[in-house]
PDB file of C-alpha atoms in Angstrom:
ATOM      1  CA  MET Z   1       0.214   0.179  -0.484  1.00 59.00           C
ATOM      2  CA  THR Z   2       0.962   3.232  -1.317  1.00 86.00           C
ATOM      3  CA  THR Z   3       1.304   6.155   1.347  1.00 94.00           C
ATOM      4  CA  LEU Z   4       1.732   9.711  -0.325  1.00 96.00           C
ATOM      5  CA  ARG Z   5       4.059  12.400   1.495  1.00 97.00           C
ATOM      6  CA  THR Z   6       3.730  16.410   0.275  1.00 98.00           C
ATOM      7  CA  GLU Z   7       5.410  19.146   2.165  1.00 97.00           C
ATOM      8  CA  ARG Z   8       2.700  18.751   4.671  1.00 98.00           C
ATOM      9  CA  LEU Z   9       0.376  16.267   4.197  1.00 98.00           C
ATOM     10  CA  GLU Z  10       0.318  12.101   4.690  1.00 98.00           C
ATOM     11  CA  LEU Z  11      -1.762  10.844   2.602  1.00 98.00           C
ATOM     12  CA  ARG Z  12      -2.560   7.197   3.652  1.00 96.00           C
ATOM     13  CA  PRO Z  13      -4.300   4.424   2.043  1.00 94.00           C
ATOM     14  CA  ALA Z  14      -8.062   4.016   3.567  1.00 94.00           C
ATOM     15  CA  THR Z  15      -8.657   0.656   4.456  1.00 92.00           C
ATOM     16  CA  ARG Z  16     -11.870  -0.792   5.578  1.00 91.00           C
ATOM     17  CA  GLN Z  17     -10.741   0.029   9.946  1.00 94.00           C
ATOM     18  CA  ASP Z  18     -11.250   3.771   8.577  1.00 93.00           C
ATOM     19  CA  ALA Z  19     -14.513   3.185   7.922  1.00 94.00           C
ATOM     20  CA  ASP Z  20     -15.812   4.740  11.227  1.00 94.00           C
ATOM     21  CA  ALA Z  21     -13.221   7.891  10.826  1.00 95.00           C
ATOM     22  CA  LEU Z  22     -14.442   8.848   7.586  1.00 94.00           C
ATOM     23  CA  ARG Z  23     -17.790   8.162   8.118  1.00 94.00           C
ATOM     24  CA  GLU Z  24     -17.845  10.664  10.490  1.00 95.00           C
ATOM     25  CA  HIS Z  25     -15.288  13.260   7.842  1.00 95.00           C
ATOM     26  CA  TRP Z  26     -17.916  12.648   5.565  1.00 94.00           C
ATOM     27  CA  ASN Z  27     -21.223  13.493   7.974  1.00 93.00           C
ATOM     28  CA  HIS Z  28     -19.671  16.810   9.013  1.00 93.00           C
ATOM     29  CA  PRO Z  29     -22.940  19.261   7.977  1.00 90.00           C
ATOM     30  CA  ASP Z  30     -20.015  21.240   5.981  1.00 89.00           C
ATOM     31  CA  VAL Z  31     -18.730  18.458   4.592  1.00 90.00           C
ATOM     32  CA  ARG Z  32     -21.601  16.796   3.664  1.00 86.00           C
ATOM     33  CA  ARG Z  33     -23.273  19.727   2.058  1.00 86.00           C
ATOM     34  CA  TYR Z  34     -21.048  19.949  -0.598  1.00 85.00           C
ATOM     35  CA  LEU Z  35     -20.822  15.626  -1.313  1.00 82.00           C
ATOM     36  CA  PHE Z  36     -23.526  13.298  -1.273  1.00 75.00           C
ATOM     37  CA  ASP Z  37     -26.234  15.465  -1.769  1.00 75.00           C
ATOM     38  CA  GLY Z  38     -26.052  16.523   1.371  1.00 76.00           C
ATOM     39  CA  LYS Z  39     -27.459  13.550   2.893  1.00 83.00           C
ATOM     40  CA  GLU Z  40     -26.155  11.201   5.689  1.00 87.00           C
ATOM     41  CA  VAL Z  41     -23.432   9.291   4.842  1.00 90.00           C
ATOM     42  CA  ASP Z  42     -24.209   5.765   6.019  1.00 91.00           C
ATOM     43  CA  PRO Z  43     -21.934   2.204   6.680  1.00 92.00           C
ATOM     44  CA  THR Z  44     -22.838   1.039   3.799  1.00 91.00           C
ATOM     45  CA  LEU Z  45     -21.879   3.826   1.105  1.00 89.00           C
ATOM     46  CA  VAL Z  46     -18.748   4.199   3.147  1.00 91.00           C
ATOM     47  CA  ALA Z  47     -18.112   0.625   2.677  1.00 90.00           C
ATOM     48  CA  THR Z  48     -18.382   0.873  -1.192  1.00 87.00           C
ATOM     49  CA  LEU Z  49     -16.236   3.514  -1.574  1.00 86.00           C
ATOM     50  CA  ILE Z  50     -13.417   1.653   0.247  1.00 89.00           C
ATOM     51  CA  ALA Z  51     -14.176  -1.870  -1.368  1.00 86.00           C
ATOM     52  CA  GLU Z  52     -13.999  -0.004  -4.810  1.00 82.00           C
ATOM     53  CA  SER Z  53     -10.864   1.680  -3.320  1.00 82.00           C
ATOM     54  CA  ASP Z  54      -7.924  -0.995  -4.256  1.00 80.00           C
ATOM     55  CA  ILE Z  55      -4.520   0.704  -4.495  1.00 80.00           C
ATOM     56  CA  ALA Z  56      -2.752  -2.373  -5.110  1.00 75.00           C
ATOM     57  CA  ARG Z  57      -4.858  -3.726  -7.888  1.00 80.00           C
ATOM     58  CA  ASP Z  58      -4.941  -0.395  -9.644  1.00 85.00           C
ATOM     59  CA  GLY Z  59      -2.411   2.103  -8.613  1.00 83.00           C
ATOM     60  CA  TYR Z  60      -5.414   4.265  -7.499  1.00 86.00           C
ATOM     61  CA  GLY Z  61      -8.106   4.566  -4.664  1.00 91.00           C
ATOM     62  CA  LEU Z  62      -9.023   6.770  -1.600  1.00 93.00           C
ATOM     63  CA  TRP Z  63      -6.369   8.091   0.155  1.00 96.00           C
ATOM     64  CA  ARG Z  64      -6.214  10.095   4.345  1.00 97.00           C
ATOM     65  CA  ILE Z  65      -5.593  13.128   3.922  1.00 98.00           C
ATOM     66  CA  HIS Z  66      -3.364  13.642   7.511  1.00 98.00           C
ATOM     67  CA  ARG Z  67      -1.721  16.726   8.982  1.00 97.00           C
ATOM     68  CA  ASP Z  68       0.099  16.533  11.890  1.00 95.00           C
ATOM     69  CA  GLY Z  69      -0.637  13.091  12.106  1.00 93.00           C
ATOM     70  CA  ALA Z  70      -4.515  13.611  12.639  1.00 94.00           C
ATOM     71  CA  LEU Z  71      -6.961  13.364   9.520  1.00 96.00           C
ATOM     72  CA  VAL Z  72      -8.070  15.816   8.160  1.00 97.00           C
ATOM     73  CA  GLY Z  73      -9.585  14.368   4.871  1.00 97.00           C
ATOM     74  CA  VAL Z  74      -9.441  12.347   2.067  1.00 97.00           C
ATOM     75  CA  CYS Z  75      -8.879  12.297  -1.524  1.00 97.00           C
ATOM     76  CA  GLY Z  76      -8.666   9.993  -3.939  1.00 95.00           C
ATOM     77  CA  LEU Z  77      -9.727   8.740  -7.563  1.00 95.00           C
ATOM     78  CA  ARG Z  78     -12.415   6.155  -7.975  1.00 90.00           C
ATOM     79  CA  PRO Z  79     -14.997   5.047 -11.050  1.00 88.00           C
ATOM     80  CA  HIS Z  80     -18.380   7.644 -11.829  1.00 89.00           C
ATOM     81  CA  GLU Z  81     -20.894   5.822 -13.509  1.00 88.00           C
ATOM     82  CA  SER Z  82     -20.323   8.105 -16.874  1.00 90.00           C
ATOM     83  CA  GLY Z  83     -17.092   5.259 -17.005  1.00 89.00           C
ATOM     84  CA  GLU Z  84     -14.502   7.755 -16.109  1.00 93.00           C
ATOM     85  CA  VAL Z  85     -12.589   7.829 -13.321  1.00 95.00           C
ATOM     86  CA  GLU Z  86     -13.471  10.906 -10.558  1.00 95.00           C
ATOM     87  CA  LEU Z  87     -10.887  13.275  -9.131  1.00 97.00           C
ATOM     88  CA  LEU Z  88     -12.650  13.104  -5.288  1.00 94.00           C
ATOM     89  CA  TYR Z  89     -11.745  15.123  -2.164  1.00 96.00           C
ATOM     90  CA  SER Z  90     -12.777  16.385   0.892  1.00 95.00           C
ATOM     91  CA  LEU Z  91     -11.237  18.665   3.793  1.00 96.00           C
ATOM     92  CA  ASP Z  92     -12.644  19.106   7.407  1.00 96.00           C
ATOM     93  CA  PRO Z  93     -13.480  22.768   7.467  1.00 94.00           C
ATOM     94  CA  SER Z  94     -10.802  24.222   9.973  1.00 95.00           C
ATOM     95  CA  HIS Z  95      -8.554  23.107   7.233  1.00 96.00           C
ATOM     96  CA  TRP Z  96     -10.060  24.892   4.305  1.00 94.00           C
ATOM     97  CA  GLY Z  97      -8.339  27.907   2.759  1.00 94.00           C
ATOM     98  CA  HIS Z  98      -5.013  26.875   2.540  1.00 96.00           C
ATOM     99  CA  GLY Z  99      -4.297  24.865  -0.071  1.00 96.00           C
ATOM    100  CA  LEU Z 100      -4.317  21.490   1.373  1.00 98.00           C
ATOM    101  CA  VAL Z 101      -6.472  19.630  -1.439  1.00 97.00           C
ATOM    102  CA  THR Z 102      -5.313  21.210  -3.971  1.00 98.00           C
ATOM    103  CA  GLU Z 103      -1.376  19.547  -2.549  1.00 98.00           C
ATOM    104  CA  ALA Z 104      -3.426  16.065  -2.080  1.00 98.00           C
ATOM    105  CA  ALA Z 105      -4.990  16.245  -5.147  1.00 98.00           C
ATOM    106  CA  ARG Z 106      -1.078  16.655  -6.669  1.00 98.00           C
ATOM    107  CA  ALA Z 107      -0.446  13.905  -4.925  1.00 97.00           C
ATOM    108  CA  VAL Z 108      -2.819  11.764  -5.918  1.00 97.00           C
ATOM    109  CA  LEU Z 109      -3.373  12.415  -9.743  1.00 97.00           C
ATOM    110  CA  THR Z 110       0.525  11.423 -10.141  1.00 96.00           C
ATOM    111  CA  GLU Z 111      -0.980   8.467  -8.743  1.00 95.00           C
ATOM    112  CA  GLY Z 112      -3.483   8.140 -11.619  1.00 95.00           C
ATOM    113  CA  ALA Z 113      -1.041   9.079 -13.937  1.00 96.00           C
ATOM    114  CA  LYS Z 114       1.341   5.772 -13.237  1.00 94.00           C
ATOM    115  CA  ALA Z 115      -1.230   3.946 -13.254  1.00 93.00           C
ATOM    116  CA  GLY Z 116      -2.656   5.167 -16.610  1.00 95.00           C
ATOM    117  CA  LEU Z 117      -5.039   7.540 -16.525  1.00 96.00           C
ATOM    118  CA  THR Z 118      -4.915  10.095 -18.987  1.00 96.00           C
ATOM    119  CA  ARG Z 119      -8.302  11.858 -17.839  1.00 97.00           C
ATOM    120  CA  ILE Z 120      -9.522  12.564 -14.728  1.00 98.00           C
ATOM    121  CA  LEU Z 121     -13.275  14.335 -13.961  1.00 98.00           C
ATOM    122  CA  ILE Z 122     -13.761  16.389 -11.144  1.00 98.00           C
ATOM    123  CA  GLU Z 123     -17.741  17.268 -10.299  1.00 96.00           C
ATOM    124  CA  THR Z 124     -18.417  19.800  -8.155  1.00 96.00           C
ATOM    125  CA  ASP Z 125     -21.541  21.250  -6.606  1.00 93.00           C
ATOM    126  CA  GLU Z 126     -22.790  24.525  -9.003  1.00 94.00           C
ATOM    127  CA  ASP Z 127     -22.296  26.554  -5.868  1.00 91.00           C
ATOM    128  CA  ASN Z 128     -18.942  25.380  -4.799  1.00 93.00           C
ATOM    129  CA  GLU Z 129     -16.650  28.469  -5.578  1.00 94.00           C
ATOM    130  CA  ALA Z 130     -14.435  26.779  -3.555  1.00 94.00           C
ATOM    131  CA  SER Z 131     -13.875  23.463  -5.376  1.00 95.00           C
ATOM    132  CA  GLN Z 132     -14.504  24.691  -8.630  1.00 97.00           C
ATOM    133  CA  ARG Z 133     -11.654  26.922  -7.782  1.00 97.00           C
ATOM    134  CA  VAL Z 134      -9.254  23.653  -7.085  1.00 97.00           C
ATOM    135  CA  ALA Z 135     -10.946  21.963 -10.011  1.00 98.00           C
ATOM    136  CA  VAL Z 136      -8.885  24.991 -12.029  1.00 98.00           C
ATOM    137  CA  ARG Z 137      -5.732  25.463 -10.064  1.00 97.00           C
ATOM    138  CA  LEU Z 138      -5.263  21.555 -10.719  1.00 98.00           C
ATOM    139  CA  GLY Z 139      -5.104  22.610 -14.653  1.00 98.00           C
ATOM    140  CA  ALA Z 140      -9.052  21.591 -15.030  1.00 98.00           C
ATOM    141  CA  VAL Z 141     -11.221  22.524 -18.027  1.00 98.00           C
ATOM    142  CA  ASP Z 142     -14.608  23.391 -17.698  1.00 98.00           C
ATOM    143  CA  GLN Z 143     -17.066  21.579 -19.869  1.00 98.00           C
ATOM    144  CA  GLY Z 144     -20.237  22.953 -17.956  1.00 97.00           C
ATOM    145  CA  SER Z 145     -22.891  22.613 -15.963  1.00 96.00           C
ATOM    146  CA  ASP Z 146     -26.927  20.944 -15.199  1.00 95.00           C
ATOM    147  CA  GLY Z 147     -28.037  23.052 -13.422  1.00 91.00           C
ATOM    148  CA  ARG Z 148     -26.891  20.939 -10.118  1.00 92.00           C
ATOM    149  CA  LEU Z 149     -23.543  20.240 -10.989  1.00 94.00           C
ATOM    150  CA  ARG Z 150     -20.394  21.571 -12.804  1.00 97.00           C
ATOM    151  CA  ARG Z 151     -18.293  19.269 -14.738  1.00 97.00           C
ATOM    152  CA  TYR Z 152     -14.307  19.619 -15.313  1.00 98.00           C
ATOM    153  CA  LEU Z 153     -12.380  17.322 -17.190  1.00 98.00           C
ATOM    154  CA  LEU Z 154      -8.375  17.435 -16.818  1.00 98.00           C
ATOM    155  CA  SER Z 155      -5.697  15.900 -19.168  1.00 98.00           C
ATOM    156  CA  LEU Z 156      -2.950  13.417 -17.740  1.00 96.00           C
ATOM    157  CA  PRO Z 157       0.422  13.543 -18.961  1.00 86.00           C
TER     158      PRO Z 157
END
């Protein structure tokens, strides 16, 4: 299992043992407002997201973002129903505004490129301007909106 390190972060692969911590993170009201359509995240969904994530098999998946040893978020690549691979990220609100998601996403995208991925989907809620800025900073191209979600595509080298 690949642990990723950046200047400020350590990204550890998500495992079944992390289910409770991930569920607690994703159920923070300010986090889930923009994820999972604002609905409560149940144990089955968390188990599914972790099961989809097989870094050893695919070279990509979900990583827990740690700063100074504490879990502060999640970043990863997962299959999307469109057939694309989607970049997923969330961060504890106390860490918003410091570039941590962008830093984590760059590390995750590097792993995706090593695994042979060439194109990544990023979807954000239409009103989540902070997440849209992350997509643009990563080099993603705005593909428009369906009125609810804004879609970006990112080409990997």
